[in-house]
Amino acid sequence: MKPLSRIRNAIGGIFIEGSSRELQGVSKIIFAVLACITSIYQIWSVIWGKLDPINQMSIHLSLILILSFFAYTFSKKINSNKKLIALDIIGGILALWTGIYYTVNAERIATRIPSIDSLTNWDVFFGFVLVVLSLEITRRTIGFPIVVVVFIFLAYAIWGHLLNGVWAHREMSLTEVLDQLAFSFNGLWGSSLAVAASFVFMFILFGAFLQKSGAGEFFFEISTAIAGRSRGGAAKIAIFASAFFGTISGSPTANVVTTGAFTIPMAKKTGYKPTFAAAVESVASTGGSILPPIMGSSAFLMAAVTGLSYGSIVIAALLPAVLYYVSLFFMVHFEAVRSNLPRIDKDQLPKVSKTLKNGWQYFIPLIVLVVFLLQGYSPSRTGFYGILAVIAVSWFKKDTRMGLKKIYEAMVDGAKSSLAVSAACAAAGLVIAGIMSTGLGGKLTSIILGITEGMLFPTLLIVMLICIILGMGMPVAAAYILTAMLAAPALIAMGISPMAAHLFIVYFSIISAITPPVAVAAFAAAGIANANPNRVGFEAVRLGLAGFIIPFIFVLEPALLMEGSIIAIIYSTLTALVGLVSLSAGIIGWFINRTTFLERILLIGFGLGMIYPGVVSDIIGIGGTILIYLLQKRRPVEIVENSTVIQGSELQQ
């Protein structure tokens, strides 16, 4: 290739994320050893180590940087051979020296006052290198759009003093901006990287150990045993399996890749269209991060940010998560009945009792997590105890025992899985530095309330858009911390409780994984299903519509968060359940029979009426749904199959 072409491709490659590199030979061994060392260090630092925060985080970040240069290519466009290149080696060496510099100077950095105590020349050099390296691994692991978001906030910090009105802030020099980015607890060393370097890593590692122990196979089998017997059960298996695995993994994309590799081909074989099968998997996988008891670490993040107890968060999040999955289940069921999809042969299904007998022990680590968290133990220590429990239960059966080899492999897998999360949290820290140093966080509340004139629904809509836009392509941990910093104060200023406000933000930070144009979970599922990614994304939005509605409802009706009397909680839950069934029937086009266009519109309207809090709307919704049920019952059953209408009597012939 000519030098000019190489330069042109390199420039173009900057705008495209890297791909996961298949290491071989010496580089593979070095990566595995470093990854294992990273996991061991993380366990030691959060359980026994007494390091200062900057010391602990600087070692964590430097290890993540080095591993990322090994694990990800410069760009999908130009580095197809997947071999280490000079840029990777230079990046790794710079990351190592930067980590050493920060470790040696950790005490001085921690005790200095940002923007008052001047930076040394070496501070400026290594601070600049650290920021650049953090942005580079963010681009490689997640994509260029996230880097653009960082640049926007950095540009605002540098040139925002030239603006007028409420957007203006005091002028800051480049050195002062760098000080905030790389040497303060508002930037890289803030809360986002702190959680990534502690309990988020521990729970990713816990998930890796759980997979190596054989728990993944058990959860898939028990899901198959429970849901496989009903019509169109293949997609229902995806719902249960993804919920089980997703609440632990905390990554919708990783969940899709893990469970979707089995559920999507099975659903397609049963008769579901590829787009529908991929959309179901992506919606189910995304919902795992809102499903108690673990919520993919969302519960611990909320507890750390808000000061609310873990137990209260899990209790509040339970009903909304159940409603989310109930809605998805009925959409899948109505589609299966509408398309007359067959049941899976009973002989091919495992028995529930036999499956539980063989794998009941895998529930023990989950119980250990819940018990220790409710006892007030830190999430990091709880995650460690969960890992010990996984190793212990793996020895219940000879073929699942975790020896040194499996433990080593789990350590490596856990460290590799944490790279994108830590990179995103580092990028989020840079954004937060731009927010805090300019005072934008405080201003944004007044700006939002000024735009909406203090009206609740428009305020919720704007916050929803902020969460979805900033959360696109971001891991849950980084997306939540970033959006909570920006959006939560505006909601709380409206009189919304901190619990409802932060759960609202959690939902839309997570739901961005299925929201086009950057629907990462949907796109991952599309790759497995060989379907159009954009069509899968829009289909996922349709099937996951409850995820967009429920947060608005629990803000308006706190009973769904277990707040209020028992009667109010039961009443709100039942009306919401019936409303979601009606809504699902209207969206799919099947209730107990094929729906007409008018019936679909009415079912959606009645469903929304029952979901919305209010006795009058509930009465109208229930009455209207019953009326449509009676009208459909009087008609002969029609099954839609392959875009043709077949009379039920013909199916029996």
XYZ file of C-alpha atoms in Angstrom:
653
model
C 0.000 0.000 0.000
C 1.302 3.445 -0.915
C 2.206 5.834 1.961
C -0.490 8.312 0.907
C -3.131 5.574 0.949
C -1.981 4.444 4.381
C -2.297 7.972 5.737
C -5.746 8.355 4.180
C -6.927 5.043 5.635
C -5.471 5.894 9.049
C -7.354 9.190 9.132
C -10.555 7.452 8.082
C -9.982 4.705 10.617
C -10.033 7.180 13.494
C -13.788 7.557 13.060
C -14.405 3.814 13.364
C -14.051 1.769 16.538
C -11.576 -1.067 16.780
C -12.428 -4.746 16.707
C -11.680 -7.404 19.273
C -8.244 -8.792 18.453
C -7.630 -12.532 18.282
C -4.239 -12.648 19.926
C -1.793 -15.429 19.176
C 1.558 -16.638 20.436
C 3.518 -14.511 22.903
C 1.095 -11.564 22.780
C -1.775 -13.878 23.788
C 0.200 -15.187 26.759
C 1.227 -11.684 27.857
C -2.371 -10.453 27.632
C -3.724 -13.399 29.623
C -1.119 -12.959 32.359
C -1.760 -9.199 32.574
C -5.522 -9.787 32.640
C -5.171 -12.306 35.470
C -2.903 -9.895 37.369
C -5.518 -7.152 36.875
C -8.258 -9.329 38.392
C -6.042 -10.344 41.308
C -5.107 -6.706 41.907
C -8.755 -5.647 41.851
C -9.705 -8.263 44.418
C -6.765 -7.356 46.652
C -7.278 -3.591 46.359
C -10.951 -3.586 47.317
C -10.829 -6.338 49.960
C -7.463 -6.080 51.689
C -5.616 -3.122 50.175
C -5.450 0.217 51.977
C -4.561 2.358 48.974
C -5.509 5.983 48.527
C -8.306 6.399 45.953
C -6.071 7.966 43.283
C -3.453 5.277 43.857
C -6.000 2.501 43.494
C -7.685 4.051 40.451
C -4.457 5.006 38.666
C -3.197 1.419 38.783
C -6.601 0.187 37.644
C -6.767 2.633 34.736
C -3.204 2.009 33.570
C -3.820 -1.754 33.534
C -7.079 -1.225 31.615
C -5.264 0.984 29.098
C -2.503 -1.573 28.521
C -4.979 -4.450 28.148
C -7.120 -2.412 25.748
C -4.196 -1.771 23.418
C -3.653 -5.534 23.353
C -7.299 -6.550 23.036
C -8.628 -4.036 20.476
C -7.314 -3.088 17.055
C -6.837 0.532 16.003
C -9.771 0.379 13.617
C -12.003 -2.181 11.956
C -11.218 -0.444 8.680
C -7.436 -0.769 8.467
C -6.261 -3.377 10.957
C -7.815 -6.552 9.635
C -4.734 -8.699 10.313
C -5.272 -8.125 14.047
C -1.569 -8.151 14.863
C -0.043 -5.714 17.303
C 1.249 -2.630 15.521
C 3.706 0.046 16.624
C 0.881 2.339 17.773
C -0.421 -0.360 20.126
C 3.010 -0.939 21.623
C 3.672 2.796 22.050
C 0.257 3.234 23.670
C 0.903 0.383 26.085
C 4.329 1.740 27.071
C 2.919 5.250 27.622
C 0.081 3.780 29.709
C 2.617 1.911 31.852
C 4.775 4.990 32.486
C 1.729 7.159 33.134
C 0.469 4.664 35.698
C 3.865 4.615 37.396
C 3.991 8.423 37.471
C 0.551 8.739 39.056
C 1.272 5.948 41.536
C 4.538 7.556 42.673
C 2.913 11.002 42.963
C -0.472 9.840 44.259
C -0.156 11.445 47.708
C 0.884 14.824 46.283
C -1.902 14.764 43.690
C -4.504 13.796 46.274
C -3.563 16.594 48.700
C -3.070 19.451 46.215
C -5.867 21.930 45.500
C -6.886 21.906 41.810
C -6.716 25.263 39.976
C -4.781 26.780 42.915
C -1.661 24.631 43.286
C 0.207 24.853 40.000
C 1.030 21.811 37.879
C 4.618 20.822 37.133
C 5.793 20.312 33.571
C 5.750 16.556 34.096
C 2.206 16.838 35.483
C 1.110 18.556 32.294
C 2.821 15.968 30.098
C 1.521 12.868 31.853
C -1.915 14.405 32.432
C -2.243 15.168 28.717
C -1.037 11.663 27.799
C -3.552 10.080 30.179
C -6.456 12.045 28.702
C -5.448 11.163 25.135
C -4.970 7.471 25.956
C -8.330 7.343 27.747
C -10.071 8.849 24.724
C -8.278 6.435 22.398
C -9.352 3.285 24.243
C -12.880 4.700 24.503
C -12.897 5.099 20.721
C -11.515 1.597 20.203
C -13.810 -0.215 22.624
C -17.063 1.731 22.230
C -16.876 4.023 19.215
C -16.177 7.538 18.021
C -19.612 9.039 18.924
C -18.739 8.844 22.633
C -15.487 10.678 21.959
C -17.482 13.378 20.155
C -19.608 13.849 23.291
C -16.425 14.307 25.343
C -15.047 16.818 22.831
C -18.277 18.837 22.977
C -18.036 19.256 26.736
C -14.301 19.963 26.572
C -14.908 22.588 23.900
C -17.524 24.154 26.142
C -15.025 24.245 29.020
C -12.377 25.910 26.832
C -14.500 28.338 24.812
C -17.735 28.588 26.790
C -16.685 31.995 28.162
C -17.298 33.425 24.680
C -21.009 32.587 24.867
C -23.690 34.928 26.164
C -26.337 34.588 28.831
C -26.794 31.606 31.076
C -24.459 29.442 28.977
C -21.420 31.646 29.646
C -18.842 30.777 32.321
C -15.552 32.196 33.516
C -12.548 31.859 31.231
C -10.188 28.959 31.955
C -6.721 28.340 30.541
C -5.840 25.036 28.861
C -3.699 24.105 31.865
C -6.600 24.729 34.236
C -8.899 22.576 32.101
C -6.288 19.817 32.111
C -6.020 20.196 35.887
C -9.748 19.489 36.200
C -9.579 16.579 33.779
C -6.580 14.652 35.066
C -5.798 15.874 38.582
C -9.107 16.418 40.357
C -11.850 14.254 41.788
C -14.259 15.924 39.356
C -12.545 14.363 36.335
C -10.878 11.023 35.675
C -10.571 10.282 39.377
C -14.224 10.979 40.103
C -17.162 8.747 40.965
C -17.483 7.126 37.532
C -14.014 5.537 37.529
C -14.255 4.887 41.274
C -17.245 2.569 40.801
C -15.656 0.951 37.722
C -12.506 0.215 39.704
C -14.407 -1.291 42.613
C -17.770 -3.040 42.660
C -18.557 -2.854 38.926
C -15.375 -4.795 38.167
C -16.142 -7.240 40.974
C -19.590 -8.029 39.607
C -18.268 -8.410 36.062
C -15.765 -10.853 37.522
C -18.568 -12.576 39.418
C -20.438 -13.034 36.133
C -17.332 -14.497 34.487
C -16.935 -17.025 37.325
C -20.627 -17.895 37.131
C -20.301 -18.626 33.415
C -17.232 -20.805 33.897
C -18.984 -22.776 36.631
C -21.698 -23.956 34.226
C -24.430 -21.671 35.598
C -25.109 -20.243 32.132
C -26.122 -23.662 30.828
C -28.327 -24.238 33.867
C -30.181 -20.929 33.527
C -30.763 -21.643 29.842
C -32.065 -25.145 30.584
C -34.409 -23.995 33.351
C -35.731 -21.256 31.035
C -36.322 -23.876 28.343
C -38.087 -26.148 30.802
C -40.357 -23.357 32.048
C -41.245 -21.557 28.809
C -40.633 -24.103 26.082
C -43.943 -25.948 26.461
C -46.132 -23.042 25.369
C -46.813 -22.010 21.776
C -43.887 -20.182 20.233
C -41.902 -21.088 23.314
C -38.516 -20.473 21.688
C -38.817 -16.702 22.001
C -40.251 -17.053 25.502
C -37.137 -19.038 26.417
C -35.138 -15.991 25.322
C -37.111 -13.824 27.750
C -36.435 -16.025 30.767
C -32.833 -16.882 29.886
C -31.915 -13.258 29.151
C -33.578 -12.075 32.349
C -31.625 -14.617 34.420
C -28.293 -13.835 32.806
C -28.884 -10.117 32.257
C -29.468 -9.249 35.883
C -25.967 -10.581 36.586
C -24.001 -9.468 33.526
C -25.131 -5.820 33.505
C -24.328 -5.516 29.798
C -27.218 -5.773 27.307
C -24.810 -6.391 24.435
C -22.888 -9.126 26.266
C -26.198 -10.676 27.254
C -27.379 -10.709 23.635
C -24.181 -12.323 22.417
C -24.255 -14.953 25.177
C -27.905 -16.046 25.226
C -28.837 -14.889 21.743
C -26.415 -17.336 20.148
C -28.832 -20.080 21.267
C -32.235 -18.394 21.458
C -32.284 -16.487 18.156
C -31.564 -19.502 15.876
C -34.085 -21.538 17.910
C -36.761 -18.855 17.509
C -36.101 -18.601 13.768
C -36.393 -22.369 13.417
C -39.735 -22.291 15.244
C -41.129 -19.823 12.711
C -40.430 -16.333 14.063
C -39.118 -13.860 11.527
C -35.415 -13.026 11.985
C -36.168 -9.386 12.765
C -38.717 -10.319 15.432
C -36.481 -12.990 16.992
C -33.538 -10.564 17.226
C -35.737 -7.801 18.651
C -37.138 -10.080 21.369
C -33.636 -11.103 22.427
C -32.363 -7.507 22.521
C -35.357 -6.266 24.562
C -35.138 -9.185 26.991
C -31.377 -8.768 27.393
C -31.699 -5.031 27.997
C -34.308 -5.598 30.690
C -31.863 -7.622 32.773
C -30.222 -4.407 33.955
C -33.476 -3.278 35.606
C -34.371 -6.656 37.116
C -33.725 -7.164 40.859
C -31.946 -8.382 42.852
C -28.702 -7.405 41.106
C -29.971 -5.201 38.257
C -26.634 -5.526 36.480
C -25.003 -3.352 39.197
C -27.546 -0.534 38.646
C -28.834 -0.943 42.195
C -25.344 -0.489 43.645
C -24.694 2.538 41.450
C -27.936 4.123 42.626
C -27.087 3.388 46.228
C -23.630 4.957 45.809
C -24.948 8.086 44.072
C -28.130 8.715 46.071
C -27.294 7.329 49.512
C -30.480 5.213 49.408
C -30.187 1.704 50.812
C -29.741 -1.239 48.490
C -32.797 -2.981 49.958
C -35.111 -0.034 49.332
C -33.901 0.287 45.719
C -34.472 -3.410 44.969
C -37.963 -3.310 46.459
C -38.865 -0.178 44.502
C -37.522 -1.593 41.220
C -39.328 -4.951 41.453
C -42.807 -4.136 40.117
C -41.649 -1.972 37.167
C -39.261 -4.759 36.083
C -42.010 -7.390 36.324
C -44.338 -5.187 34.252
C -41.607 -4.745 31.629
C -41.210 -8.487 31.172
C -44.951 -9.188 31.362
C -45.488 -6.813 28.446
C -42.746 -8.470 26.388
C -44.069 -11.949 27.234
C -47.575 -11.147 25.996
C -46.271 -9.542 22.822
C -44.345 -12.726 22.077
C -47.366 -14.866 22.997
C -49.791 -12.905 20.827
C -47.349 -13.042 17.900
C -46.985 -16.816 18.336
C -50.760 -17.362 18.377
C -51.330 -14.909 15.515
C -48.788 -16.725 13.350
C -49.929 -20.178 14.525
C -46.404 -21.121 15.570
C -45.945 -24.691 16.816
C -45.006 -25.850 20.259
C -41.606 -27.423 20.817
C -41.766 -31.204 20.956
C -42.125 -32.224 24.597
C -39.559 -34.957 24.118
C -36.968 -32.267 23.292
C -37.660 -30.270 26.461
C -35.946 -30.853 29.813
C -38.163 -31.438 32.833
C -38.289 -28.647 35.412
C -37.819 -31.011 38.349
C -34.842 -32.771 36.771
C -33.222 -29.489 35.741
C -33.603 -28.041 39.237
C -32.236 -31.236 40.759
C -29.116 -30.970 38.607
C -28.486 -27.250 39.048
C -30.303 -25.908 42.115
C -26.951 -25.048 43.672
C -26.430 -22.182 41.215
C -29.048 -20.171 43.079
C -26.806 -20.208 46.163
C -24.367 -17.501 44.918
C -27.325 -15.230 44.101
C -28.783 -15.790 47.563
C -25.355 -15.045 49.072
C -25.256 -11.726 47.212
C -28.706 -10.658 48.362
C -28.150 -11.696 51.992
C -24.812 -9.903 52.350
C -26.090 -6.773 50.603
C -29.129 -6.632 52.875
C -26.813 -7.083 55.855
C -25.062 -3.858 54.843
C -21.842 -5.252 53.380
C -20.216 -3.189 50.633
C -20.990 -4.261 47.039
C -17.295 -4.974 46.414
C -16.965 -7.310 49.388
C -20.319 -8.894 48.546
C -19.150 -9.550 44.986
C -16.029 -11.246 46.357
C -18.100 -13.466 48.636
C -20.302 -14.265 45.643
C -17.224 -15.403 43.698
C -16.184 -17.665 46.585
C -19.718 -19.083 46.650
C -19.558 -19.808 42.900
C -16.284 -21.713 43.326
C -17.760 -23.647 46.244
C -20.982 -24.709 44.463
C -19.047 -25.700 41.339
C -17.596 -28.547 43.414
C -21.056 -30.013 44.049
C -20.684 -31.931 40.758
C -17.543 -33.477 39.364
C -17.951 -32.172 35.795
C -18.378 -28.519 36.862
C -15.594 -28.238 39.430
C -13.516 -25.097 39.095
C -9.850 -25.929 39.423
C -6.940 -23.556 38.971
C -7.297 -23.591 35.177
C -10.961 -22.543 35.191
C -10.316 -19.929 37.887
C -7.467 -18.529 35.790
C -9.704 -18.434 32.689
C -12.478 -16.694 34.643
C -9.983 -14.092 35.866
C -8.901 -13.411 32.268
C -12.473 -13.280 30.934
C -13.569 -10.939 33.722
C -10.745 -8.489 33.087
C -11.393 -8.507 29.337
C -15.122 -7.907 29.849
C -14.377 -4.901 32.053
C -12.335 -3.017 29.429
C -15.226 -1.285 27.669
C -16.943 -0.432 30.966
C -13.832 1.146 32.501
C -13.054 3.010 29.263
C -16.571 4.438 29.176
C -16.364 5.420 32.855
C -13.072 7.229 32.166
C -14.755 9.109 29.298
C -17.706 9.901 31.555
C -15.250 11.352 34.072
C -13.921 13.727 31.411
C -17.461 14.855 30.609
C -18.229 15.344 34.294
C -15.092 17.508 34.592
C -16.469 19.730 31.846
C -19.799 19.913 33.649
C -18.465 20.609 37.141
C -15.699 23.058 36.218
C -18.094 25.252 34.220
C -21.050 25.043 36.589
C -23.171 23.534 33.822
C -24.702 20.968 36.172
C -26.361 23.654 38.267
C -27.330 25.728 35.238
C -28.930 22.827 33.383
C -31.688 22.476 35.958
C -32.773 26.082 35.503
C -32.377 25.784 31.710
C -34.603 22.689 31.536
C -37.213 24.141 33.860
C -37.098 27.388 31.889
C -37.768 25.572 28.619
C -40.613 23.486 30.073
C -41.962 26.346 32.245
C -41.970 23.986 35.201
C -44.443 21.522 33.662
C -43.833 17.923 34.690
C -44.479 15.979 31.492
C -42.319 18.150 29.188
C -39.555 18.042 31.809
C -39.710 14.241 31.864
C -39.569 14.173 28.058
C -36.444 16.345 27.927
C -34.712 14.302 30.631
C -35.655 11.126 28.751
C -34.028 12.469 25.566
C -30.880 13.493 27.471
C -30.598 10.020 29.002
C -31.109 8.223 25.694
C -28.702 10.437 23.739
C -25.917 10.329 26.336
C -26.511 6.630 26.989
C -26.251 5.493 23.372
C -23.414 3.011 23.069
C -22.374 3.530 26.692
C -22.193 0.745 29.286
C -24.843 1.026 31.975
C -22.488 2.227 34.716
C -21.065 5.146 32.731
C -24.409 6.084 31.191
C -26.189 6.236 34.537
C -23.508 8.232 36.356
C -23.231 10.727 33.517
C -26.966 11.277 33.088
C -27.617 11.310 36.836
C -25.114 14.138 37.166
C -26.910 16.171 34.499
C -30.579 15.262 34.745
C -31.435 14.154 38.296
C -31.350 17.659 39.853
C -33.999 18.886 37.394
C -36.381 16.057 38.308
C -35.831 16.437 42.036
C -36.427 20.180 41.687
C -39.878 19.274 40.295
C -40.724 17.580 43.593
C -40.102 14.033 42.351
C -38.633 11.733 44.992
C -34.939 10.816 44.600
C -35.949 7.154 44.219
C -38.340 7.820 41.337
C -36.029 10.382 39.722
C -32.997 8.115 39.677
C -34.953 5.014 38.613
C -36.365 7.098 35.749
C -32.795 7.912 34.696
C -31.663 4.293 35.127
C -34.444 3.086 32.825
C -33.692 5.451 29.981
C -29.936 5.111 30.338
C -30.445 1.370 29.847
C -33.205 1.522 27.234
C -30.849 3.470 24.959
C -29.324 0.051 24.130
C -32.361 -0.699 21.918
C -33.018 2.842 20.696
C -31.869 3.732 17.153
C -29.674 5.084 15.705
C -27.086 3.550 18.112
C -29.037 0.551 19.393
C -26.012 -1.548 20.347
C -27.976 -4.488 21.802
C -30.342 -4.605 18.823
C -27.442 -4.395 16.368
C -25.653 -7.278 18.123
C -28.823 -9.381 17.889
C -29.227 -8.443 14.221
C -25.775 -9.833 13.502
C -26.729 -13.204 15.002
C -30.095 -13.272 13.193
C -28.687 -12.073 9.834
C -31.304 -9.313 9.876
C -31.240 -5.623 9.005
C -29.855 -3.802 12.098
C -32.092 -0.728 11.731
C -35.222 -2.828 11.313
C -34.290 -4.826 14.408
C -33.753 -1.559 16.293
C -37.189 -0.184 15.432
C -38.834 -3.547 16.096
C -37.104 -3.618 19.497
C -38.534 -0.191 20.302
C -42.008 -1.505 19.404
C -41.665 -4.635 21.538
C -39.970 -2.730 24.365
C -42.548 0.044 24.399
C -43.373 -0.736 28.025
C -39.829 0.298 28.931
C -40.543 3.770 27.569
C -43.929 4.063 29.306
C -43.359 2.534 32.753
C -40.865 5.191 33.995
C -43.405 7.954 33.341
C -46.052 5.989 35.204
C -44.061 5.266 38.369
C -43.164 8.955 38.558
C -46.895 9.763 38.451
C -47.958 6.753 40.542
C -45.486 6.005 43.382
C -47.510 2.902 44.320
C -45.643 1.052 41.552
C -42.470 1.716 43.546
C -44.041 0.049 46.603
C -44.816 3.430 48.147
C -48.239 3.780 49.772
C -50.864 1.425 51.190
C -51.093 -2.251 50.279
C -54.452 -1.672 48.595
C -53.043 1.138 46.436
C -50.051 -0.991 45.436
C -52.206 -4.003 44.505
C -54.733 -1.857 42.613
C -52.068 0.016 40.633
C -50.245 -3.214 39.811
C -53.345 -5.050 38.582
C -54.592 -2.181 36.413
C -51.118 -1.737 34.942
C -50.899 -5.485 34.197
C -54.258 -5.559 32.421
C -53.348 -2.347 30.616
C -50.072 -3.829 29.342
C -51.890 -6.948 28.071
C -54.318 -4.719 26.165
C -51.464 -2.567 24.862
C -49.532 -5.656 23.725
C -52.591 -7.023 21.923
C -53.066 -3.742 20.083
C -49.422 -3.495 19.024
C -49.218 -7.099 17.748
C -52.701 -7.156 16.191
C -54.084 -10.166 18.054
C -56.166 -10.497 21.223
C -58.205 -13.716 21.174
C -58.658 -13.243 17.461
C -57.186 -11.167 14.652
C -57.899 -7.508 15.385
C -59.288 -4.974 12.971
C -57.537 -1.642 12.558
C -60.102 0.058 14.799
C -59.757 -2.639 17.466
C -55.982 -2.196 17.489
C -56.300 1.542 18.017
C -58.881 1.038 20.770
C -56.853 -1.681 22.537
C -53.780 0.578 22.580
C -55.860 3.474 23.878
C -57.613 1.366 26.529
C -54.271 -0.098 27.565
C -52.716 3.323 28.027
C -55.813 4.400 29.954
C -55.411 1.557 32.447
C -51.664 2.112 32.768
C -52.150 5.829 33.420
C -53.086 6.412 37.097
C -56.722 7.412 37.522
C -59.968 5.626 38.423
C -61.978 7.041 35.498
C -59.383 6.033 32.905
C -59.158 2.585 34.527
C -62.927 2.044 34.322
C -63.049 3.145 30.678
C -60.040 1.007 29.810
C -61.309 -2.147 31.552
C -64.812 -1.740 30.135
C -63.554 -1.145 26.604
C -61.171 -4.107 26.727
C -63.936 -6.432 27.945
C -66.209 -5.216 25.135
C -63.557 -5.969 22.484
C -63.000 -9.385 24.079
C -66.719 -10.229 23.806
C -66.929 -8.984 20.218
C -63.913 -11.034 19.171
C -65.225 -14.116 20.902
C -68.311 -14.067 18.681
C -66.219 -14.131 15.477
C -64.689 -17.315 13.988
C -61.012 -17.573 14.837
C -58.625 -16.457 12.090
C -54.897 -17.179 12.103
C -52.492 -14.991 10.177
C -49.705 -17.066 8.661
C -47.237 -15.971 6.020
C -49.288 -12.835 5.341
C -52.424 -14.881 4.485
C -55.588 -15.430 6.505
C -56.446 -19.072 7.191
C -59.737 -20.038 8.769
C -59.412 -22.042 11.946
C -61.599 -24.805 10.452
C -59.105 -25.190 7.594
C -56.276 -25.796 10.041
C -58.123 -28.758 11.471
C -58.537 -30.452 8.074
